[in-house]
Short mmCIF file of C-alpha atoms and ligand atoms in Angstrom, two decimals:
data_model
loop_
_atom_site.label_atom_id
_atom_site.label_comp_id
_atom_site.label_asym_id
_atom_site.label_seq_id
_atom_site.Cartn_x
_atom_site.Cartn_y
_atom_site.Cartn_z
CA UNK A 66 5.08 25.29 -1.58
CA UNK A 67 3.63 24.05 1.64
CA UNK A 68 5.66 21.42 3.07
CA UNK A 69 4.54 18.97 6.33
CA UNK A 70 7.53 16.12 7.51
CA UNK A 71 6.57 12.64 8.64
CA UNK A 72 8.88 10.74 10.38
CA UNK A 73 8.78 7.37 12.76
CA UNK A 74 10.29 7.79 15.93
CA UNK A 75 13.22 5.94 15.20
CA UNK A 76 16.20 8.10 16.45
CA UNK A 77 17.96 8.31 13.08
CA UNK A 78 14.67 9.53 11.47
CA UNK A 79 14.30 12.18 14.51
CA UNK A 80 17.59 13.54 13.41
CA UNK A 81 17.16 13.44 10.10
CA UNK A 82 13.86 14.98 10.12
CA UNK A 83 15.39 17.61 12.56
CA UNK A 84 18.01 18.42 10.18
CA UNK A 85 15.37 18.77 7.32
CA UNK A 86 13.75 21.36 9.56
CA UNK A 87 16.52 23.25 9.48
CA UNK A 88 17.06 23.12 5.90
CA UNK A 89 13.53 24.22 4.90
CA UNK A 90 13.32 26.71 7.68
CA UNK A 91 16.59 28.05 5.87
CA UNK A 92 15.50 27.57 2.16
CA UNK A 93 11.52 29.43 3.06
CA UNK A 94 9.61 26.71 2.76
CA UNK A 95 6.27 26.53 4.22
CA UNK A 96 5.26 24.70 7.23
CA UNK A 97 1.47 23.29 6.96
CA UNK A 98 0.67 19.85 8.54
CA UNK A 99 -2.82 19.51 7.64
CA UNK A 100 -2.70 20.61 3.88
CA UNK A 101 0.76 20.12 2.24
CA UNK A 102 1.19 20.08 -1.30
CA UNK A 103 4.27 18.24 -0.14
CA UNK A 104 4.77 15.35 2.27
CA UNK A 105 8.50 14.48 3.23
CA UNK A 106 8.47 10.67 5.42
CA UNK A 107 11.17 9.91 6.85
CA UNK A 108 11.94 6.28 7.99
CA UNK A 109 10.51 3.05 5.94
CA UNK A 110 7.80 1.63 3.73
CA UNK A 111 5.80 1.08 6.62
CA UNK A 112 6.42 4.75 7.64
CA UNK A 113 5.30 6.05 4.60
CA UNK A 114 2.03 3.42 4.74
CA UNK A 115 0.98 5.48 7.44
CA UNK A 116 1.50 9.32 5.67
CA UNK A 117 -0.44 7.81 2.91
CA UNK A 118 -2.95 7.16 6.16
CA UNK A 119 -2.76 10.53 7.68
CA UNK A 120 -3.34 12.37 4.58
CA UNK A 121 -5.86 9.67 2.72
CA UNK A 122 -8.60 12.48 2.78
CA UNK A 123 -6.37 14.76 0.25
CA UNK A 124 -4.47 12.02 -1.07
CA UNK A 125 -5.36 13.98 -4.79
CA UNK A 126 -3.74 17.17 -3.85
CA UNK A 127 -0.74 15.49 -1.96
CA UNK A 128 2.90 14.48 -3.25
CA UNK A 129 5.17 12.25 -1.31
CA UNK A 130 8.58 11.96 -1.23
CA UNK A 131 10.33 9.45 0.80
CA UNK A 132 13.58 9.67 2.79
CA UNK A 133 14.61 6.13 4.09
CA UNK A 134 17.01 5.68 7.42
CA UNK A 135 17.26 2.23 7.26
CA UNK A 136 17.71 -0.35 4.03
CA UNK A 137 16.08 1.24 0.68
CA UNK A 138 12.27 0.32 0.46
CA UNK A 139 9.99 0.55 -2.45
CA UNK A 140 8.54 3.78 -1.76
CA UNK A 141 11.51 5.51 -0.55
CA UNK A 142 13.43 6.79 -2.65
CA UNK A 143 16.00 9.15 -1.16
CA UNK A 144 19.10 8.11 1.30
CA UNK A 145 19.56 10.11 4.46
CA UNK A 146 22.41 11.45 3.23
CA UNK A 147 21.27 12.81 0.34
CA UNK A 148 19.16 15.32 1.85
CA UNK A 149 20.71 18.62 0.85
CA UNK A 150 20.29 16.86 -2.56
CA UNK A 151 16.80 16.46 -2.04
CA UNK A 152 15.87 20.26 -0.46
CA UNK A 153 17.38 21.50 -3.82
CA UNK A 154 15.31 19.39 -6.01
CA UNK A 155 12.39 20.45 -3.90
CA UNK A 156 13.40 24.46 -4.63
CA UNK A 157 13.68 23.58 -8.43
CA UNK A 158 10.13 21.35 -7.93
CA UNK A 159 7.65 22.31 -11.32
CA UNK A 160 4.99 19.57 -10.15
CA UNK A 161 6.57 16.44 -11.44
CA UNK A 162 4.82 13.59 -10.55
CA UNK A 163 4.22 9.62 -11.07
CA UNK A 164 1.26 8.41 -9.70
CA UNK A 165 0.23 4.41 -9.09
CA UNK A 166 -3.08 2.48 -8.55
CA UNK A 167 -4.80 2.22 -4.69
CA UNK A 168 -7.53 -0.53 -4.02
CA UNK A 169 -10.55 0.69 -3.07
CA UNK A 170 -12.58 -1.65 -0.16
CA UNK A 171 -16.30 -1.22 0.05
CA UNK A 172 -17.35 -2.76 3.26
CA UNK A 173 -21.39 -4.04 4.02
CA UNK A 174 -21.53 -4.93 7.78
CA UNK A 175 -24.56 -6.46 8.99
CA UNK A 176 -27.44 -4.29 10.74
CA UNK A 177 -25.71 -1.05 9.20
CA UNK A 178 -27.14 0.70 6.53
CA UNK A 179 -24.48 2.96 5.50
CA UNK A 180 -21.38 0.86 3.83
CA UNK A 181 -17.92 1.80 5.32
CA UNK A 182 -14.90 2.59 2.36
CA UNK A 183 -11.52 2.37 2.60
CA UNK A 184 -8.46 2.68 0.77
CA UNK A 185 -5.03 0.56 0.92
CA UNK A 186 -2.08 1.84 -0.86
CA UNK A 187 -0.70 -1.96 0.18
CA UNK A 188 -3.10 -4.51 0.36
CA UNK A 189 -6.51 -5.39 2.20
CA UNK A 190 -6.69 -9.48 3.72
CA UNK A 191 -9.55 -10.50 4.81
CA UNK A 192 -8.69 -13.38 7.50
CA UNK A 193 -10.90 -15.55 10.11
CA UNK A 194 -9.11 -16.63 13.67
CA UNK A 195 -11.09 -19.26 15.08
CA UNK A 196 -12.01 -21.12 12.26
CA UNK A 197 -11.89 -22.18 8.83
CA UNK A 198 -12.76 -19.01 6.64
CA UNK A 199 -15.54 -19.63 4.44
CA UNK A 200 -16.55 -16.78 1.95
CA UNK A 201 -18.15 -16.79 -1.86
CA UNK A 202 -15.65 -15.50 -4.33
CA UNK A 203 -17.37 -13.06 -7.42
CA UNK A 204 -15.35 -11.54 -9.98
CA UNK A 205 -17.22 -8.91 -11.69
CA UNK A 206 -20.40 -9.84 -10.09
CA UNK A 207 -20.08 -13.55 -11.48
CA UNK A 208 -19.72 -16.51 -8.89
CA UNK A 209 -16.34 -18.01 -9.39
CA UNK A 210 -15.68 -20.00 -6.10
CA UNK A 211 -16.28 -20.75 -2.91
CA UNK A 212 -12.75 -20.19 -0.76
CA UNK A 213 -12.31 -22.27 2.31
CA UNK A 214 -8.90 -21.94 4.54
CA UNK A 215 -6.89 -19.16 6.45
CA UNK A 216 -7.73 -15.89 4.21
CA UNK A 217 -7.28 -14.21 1.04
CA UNK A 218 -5.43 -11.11 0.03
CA UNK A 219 -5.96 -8.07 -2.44
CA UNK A 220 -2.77 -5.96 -3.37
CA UNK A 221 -2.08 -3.55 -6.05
CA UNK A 222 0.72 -2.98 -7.86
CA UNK A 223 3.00 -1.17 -5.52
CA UNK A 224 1.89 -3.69 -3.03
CA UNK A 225 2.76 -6.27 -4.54
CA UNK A 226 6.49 -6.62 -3.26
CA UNK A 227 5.05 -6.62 0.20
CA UNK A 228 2.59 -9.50 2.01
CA UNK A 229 1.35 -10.28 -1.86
CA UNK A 230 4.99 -11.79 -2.17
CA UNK A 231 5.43 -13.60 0.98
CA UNK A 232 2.07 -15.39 -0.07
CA UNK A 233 3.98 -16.52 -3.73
CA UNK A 234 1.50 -13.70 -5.71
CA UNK A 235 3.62 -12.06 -8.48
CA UNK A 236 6.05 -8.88 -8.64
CA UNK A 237 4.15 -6.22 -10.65
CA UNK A 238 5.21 -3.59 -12.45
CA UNK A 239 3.41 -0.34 -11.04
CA UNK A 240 2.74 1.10 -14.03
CA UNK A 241 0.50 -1.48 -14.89
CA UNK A 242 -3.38 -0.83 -12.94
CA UNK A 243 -4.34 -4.37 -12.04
CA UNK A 244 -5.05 -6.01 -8.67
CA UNK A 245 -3.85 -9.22 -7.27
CA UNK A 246 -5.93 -11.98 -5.66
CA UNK A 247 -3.24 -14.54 -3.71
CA UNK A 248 -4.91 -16.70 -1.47
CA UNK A 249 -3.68 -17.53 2.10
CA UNK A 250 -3.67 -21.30 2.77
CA UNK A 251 -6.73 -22.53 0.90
CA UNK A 252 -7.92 -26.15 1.68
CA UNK A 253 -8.13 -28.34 -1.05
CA UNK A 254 -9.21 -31.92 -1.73
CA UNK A 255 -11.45 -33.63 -3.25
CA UNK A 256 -14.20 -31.90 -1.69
CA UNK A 257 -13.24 -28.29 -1.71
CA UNK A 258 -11.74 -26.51 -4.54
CA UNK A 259 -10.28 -23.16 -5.21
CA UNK A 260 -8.33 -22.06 -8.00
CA UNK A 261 -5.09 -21.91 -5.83
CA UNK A 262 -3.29 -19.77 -8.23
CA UNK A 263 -3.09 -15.93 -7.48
CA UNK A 264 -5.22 -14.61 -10.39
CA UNK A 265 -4.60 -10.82 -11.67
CA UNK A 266 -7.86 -8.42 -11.76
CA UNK A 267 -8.45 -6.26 -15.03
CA UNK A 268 -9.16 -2.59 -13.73
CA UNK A 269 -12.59 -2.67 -15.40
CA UNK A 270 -13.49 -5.79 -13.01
CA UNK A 271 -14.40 -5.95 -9.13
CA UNK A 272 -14.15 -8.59 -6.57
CA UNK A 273 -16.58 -9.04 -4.15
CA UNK A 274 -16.41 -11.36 -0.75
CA UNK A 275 -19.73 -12.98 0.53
CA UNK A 276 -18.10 -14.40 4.11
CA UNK A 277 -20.20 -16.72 6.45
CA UNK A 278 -21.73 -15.77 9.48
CA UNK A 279 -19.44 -15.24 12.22
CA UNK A 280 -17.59 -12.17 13.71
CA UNK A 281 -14.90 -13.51 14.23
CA UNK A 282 -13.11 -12.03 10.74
CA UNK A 283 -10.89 -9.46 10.79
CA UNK A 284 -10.25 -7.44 7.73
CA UNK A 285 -6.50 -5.89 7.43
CA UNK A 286 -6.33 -2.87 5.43
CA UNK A 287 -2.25 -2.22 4.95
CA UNK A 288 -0.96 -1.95 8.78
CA UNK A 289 -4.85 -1.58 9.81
CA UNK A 290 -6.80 -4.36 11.49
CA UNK A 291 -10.90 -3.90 11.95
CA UNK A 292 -12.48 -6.68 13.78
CA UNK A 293 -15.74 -7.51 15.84
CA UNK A 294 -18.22 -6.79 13.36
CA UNK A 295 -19.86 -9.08 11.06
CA UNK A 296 -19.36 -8.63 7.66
CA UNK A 297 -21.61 -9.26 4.92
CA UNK A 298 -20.06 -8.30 1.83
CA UNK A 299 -16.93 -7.03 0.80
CA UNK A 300 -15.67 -5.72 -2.67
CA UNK A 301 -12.77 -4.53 -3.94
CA UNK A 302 -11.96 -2.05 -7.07
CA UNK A 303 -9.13 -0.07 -8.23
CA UNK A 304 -9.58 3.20 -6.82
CA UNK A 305 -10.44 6.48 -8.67
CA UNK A 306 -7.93 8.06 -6.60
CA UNK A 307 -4.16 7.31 -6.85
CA UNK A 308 -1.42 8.14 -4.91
CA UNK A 309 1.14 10.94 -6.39
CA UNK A 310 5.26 10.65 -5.42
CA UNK A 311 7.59 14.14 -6.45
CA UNK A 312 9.44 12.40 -8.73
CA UNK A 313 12.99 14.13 -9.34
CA UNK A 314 14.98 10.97 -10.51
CA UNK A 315 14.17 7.91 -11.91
CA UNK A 316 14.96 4.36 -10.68
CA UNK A 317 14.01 1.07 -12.72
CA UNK A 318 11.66 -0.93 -10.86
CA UNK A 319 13.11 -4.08 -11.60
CA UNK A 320 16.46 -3.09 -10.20
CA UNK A 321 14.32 -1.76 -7.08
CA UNK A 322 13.40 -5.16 -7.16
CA UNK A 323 16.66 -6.77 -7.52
CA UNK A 324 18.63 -4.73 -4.88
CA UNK A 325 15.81 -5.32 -2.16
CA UNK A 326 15.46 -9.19 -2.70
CA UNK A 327 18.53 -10.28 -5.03
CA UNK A 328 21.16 -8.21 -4.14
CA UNK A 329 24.32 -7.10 -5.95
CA UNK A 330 26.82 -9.74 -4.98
CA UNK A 331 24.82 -11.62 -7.96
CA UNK A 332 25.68 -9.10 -10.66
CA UNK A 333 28.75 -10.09 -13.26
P1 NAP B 68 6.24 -4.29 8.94
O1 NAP B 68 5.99 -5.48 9.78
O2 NAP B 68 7.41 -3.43 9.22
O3 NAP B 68 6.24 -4.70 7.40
C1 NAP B 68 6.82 -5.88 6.97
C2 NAP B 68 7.86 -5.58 5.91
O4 NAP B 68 7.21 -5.20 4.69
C3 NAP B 68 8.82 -4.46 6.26
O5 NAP B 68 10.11 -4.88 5.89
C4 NAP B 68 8.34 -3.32 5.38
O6 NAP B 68 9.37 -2.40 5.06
C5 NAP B 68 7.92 -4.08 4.16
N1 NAP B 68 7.05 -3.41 3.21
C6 NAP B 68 5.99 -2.59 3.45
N2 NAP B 68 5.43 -2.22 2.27
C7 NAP B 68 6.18 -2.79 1.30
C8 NAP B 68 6.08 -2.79 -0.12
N3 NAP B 68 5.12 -2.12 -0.76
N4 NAP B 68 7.00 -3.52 -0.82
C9 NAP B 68 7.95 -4.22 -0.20
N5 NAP B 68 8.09 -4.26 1.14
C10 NAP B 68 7.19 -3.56 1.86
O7 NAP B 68 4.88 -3.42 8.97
P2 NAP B 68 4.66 -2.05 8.21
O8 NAP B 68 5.97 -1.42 7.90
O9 NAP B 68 3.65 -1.30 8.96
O10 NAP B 68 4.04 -2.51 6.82
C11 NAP B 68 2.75 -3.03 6.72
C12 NAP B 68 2.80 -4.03 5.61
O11 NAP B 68 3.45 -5.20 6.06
C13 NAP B 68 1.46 -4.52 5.15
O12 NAP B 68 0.86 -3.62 4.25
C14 NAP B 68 1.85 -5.84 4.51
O13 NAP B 68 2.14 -5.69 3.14
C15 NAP B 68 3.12 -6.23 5.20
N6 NAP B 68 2.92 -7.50 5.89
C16 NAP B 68 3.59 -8.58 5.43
C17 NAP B 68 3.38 -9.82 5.99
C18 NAP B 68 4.12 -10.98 5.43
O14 NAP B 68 4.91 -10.79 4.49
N7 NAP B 68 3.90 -12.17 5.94
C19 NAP B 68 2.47 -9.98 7.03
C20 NAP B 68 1.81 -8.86 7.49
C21 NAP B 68 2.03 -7.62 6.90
P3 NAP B 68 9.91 -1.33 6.14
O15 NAP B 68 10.79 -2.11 7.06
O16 NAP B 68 10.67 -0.37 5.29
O17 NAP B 68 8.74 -0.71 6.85
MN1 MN B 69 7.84 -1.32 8.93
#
């Protein structure tokens, strides 16, 4: 099994990924960085956002598994000092795996032929800076508004605990291959209307963006930002591809959910 480690540069996740080293060097792994069948991050959700990054290209022959250093995110899985725990569940490893939905963004930009894709294992925003955002709104190739205000935001499942929630969209469970539409300050009155509610996307449907003119848009893609071109349509699906985590334990998602934004001095 070839193994790569990605770590911030945080100094506990140096030393921690220094002391994995050791431990793999010891047990015979393999070291490859540019095709693992295993990725080991080391650090935070936002850590592992950018492994998923780095290795987006093979993301179908690629397993994570996430150490965290600081408090216990939603893709990490394993505490820092349950590493020699880990290495051994690596050794016994028979290709278990759970996989969840990433949101596939088709970008049009204007005077280029060839469309740009991306993938987000988080979310994609598209947001304007210097004025009101105005785009058309089509779910599965129907017009269904027209959005007016700061931006609007496309998360999947796994995403869904991260900007999705700050912007009142809805936990979901990751099993479940939907997107999320959650808007980010829409204007309303009696003149404009959007639906104002997030709205969840069946995986057989698309949405597509038709923005105004102006270049002044930038389009976030998890802890990406592209900006300075002018966009002329945008759509979003649920990928083909998914993302695949080692998965030697099992933890509930909804106490995932409870312990990162309820916390146990609630339990009885
Ligand atoms: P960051 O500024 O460190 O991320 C903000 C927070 O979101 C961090 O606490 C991060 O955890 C956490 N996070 C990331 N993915 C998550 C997930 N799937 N579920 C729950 N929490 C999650 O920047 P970053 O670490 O590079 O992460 C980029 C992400 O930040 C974006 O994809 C977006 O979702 C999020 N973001 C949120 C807001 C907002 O809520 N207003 C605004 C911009 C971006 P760690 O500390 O473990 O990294
Ligand atoms: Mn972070």
């Amino acid at each position: 099994m070839k193994i790569a480690i990605y770590a911030n540069d945080g100094r506990q996740s140096m030393a921690v990924s220094r002391k994995l080293y050791q431990k793999f060097a010891d047990t015979h792994f393999i070291f490859d960085n540019d095709h693992p069948d295993i990725v080991v991050t080391v650090g935070g959700d936002g850590t592992l956002l950018s492994a998923f990054h780095k290795y987006a290209a093979i993301i179908d022959s690629v397993r994570f598994v996430s150490v965290h250093t600081g408090h216990l995110g939603f893709y990490t899985d394993w505490r820092d000092d349950e590493i020699d725990d880990l290495v051994i569940s690596l050794q016994s490893d028979n290709g278990q795996s759970v996989s969840y939905p990433l949101l596939d963004i088709h970008v049009k930009y204007k005077g280029i032929a060839k469309a740009v894709n991306y993938l987000a294992l988080n979310e994609a925003t598209l947001k304007r800076s210097n004025a009101t955002m105005v785009t058309d709104v089509y779910i599965g190739g129907e017009f269904f508004e027209k959005f007016r205000g700061d931006g609007l935001c496309v998360s999947t499942p796994t995403g869904s605990t991260a900007y999705n929630k700050s912007l009142g969209g809805a936990v979901i469970h990751p099993n479940l291959k939907v997107l999320q539409v959650t808007e980010i300050s829409s204007i309303n009155n009696r003149v404009f209307r959007t639906l104002s509610s997030p709205m969840i996307i069946a995986p057989s449907d698309w949405v597509t963006l038709v923005p105004s003119a102006g270049r002044d848009y930038s389009l976030t893609v998890d802890q990406q930002n592209y900006h300075g071109k002018q966009i002329e349509q945008l759509r979003f699906k649920i990928s083909k591809k998914s993302i695949h985590f080692a998965k030697y334990r099992h933890m509930q998602f909804w106490r995932r959910v409870q312990d990162a934004f309820i916390g146990a001095e609630y339990e009885n």
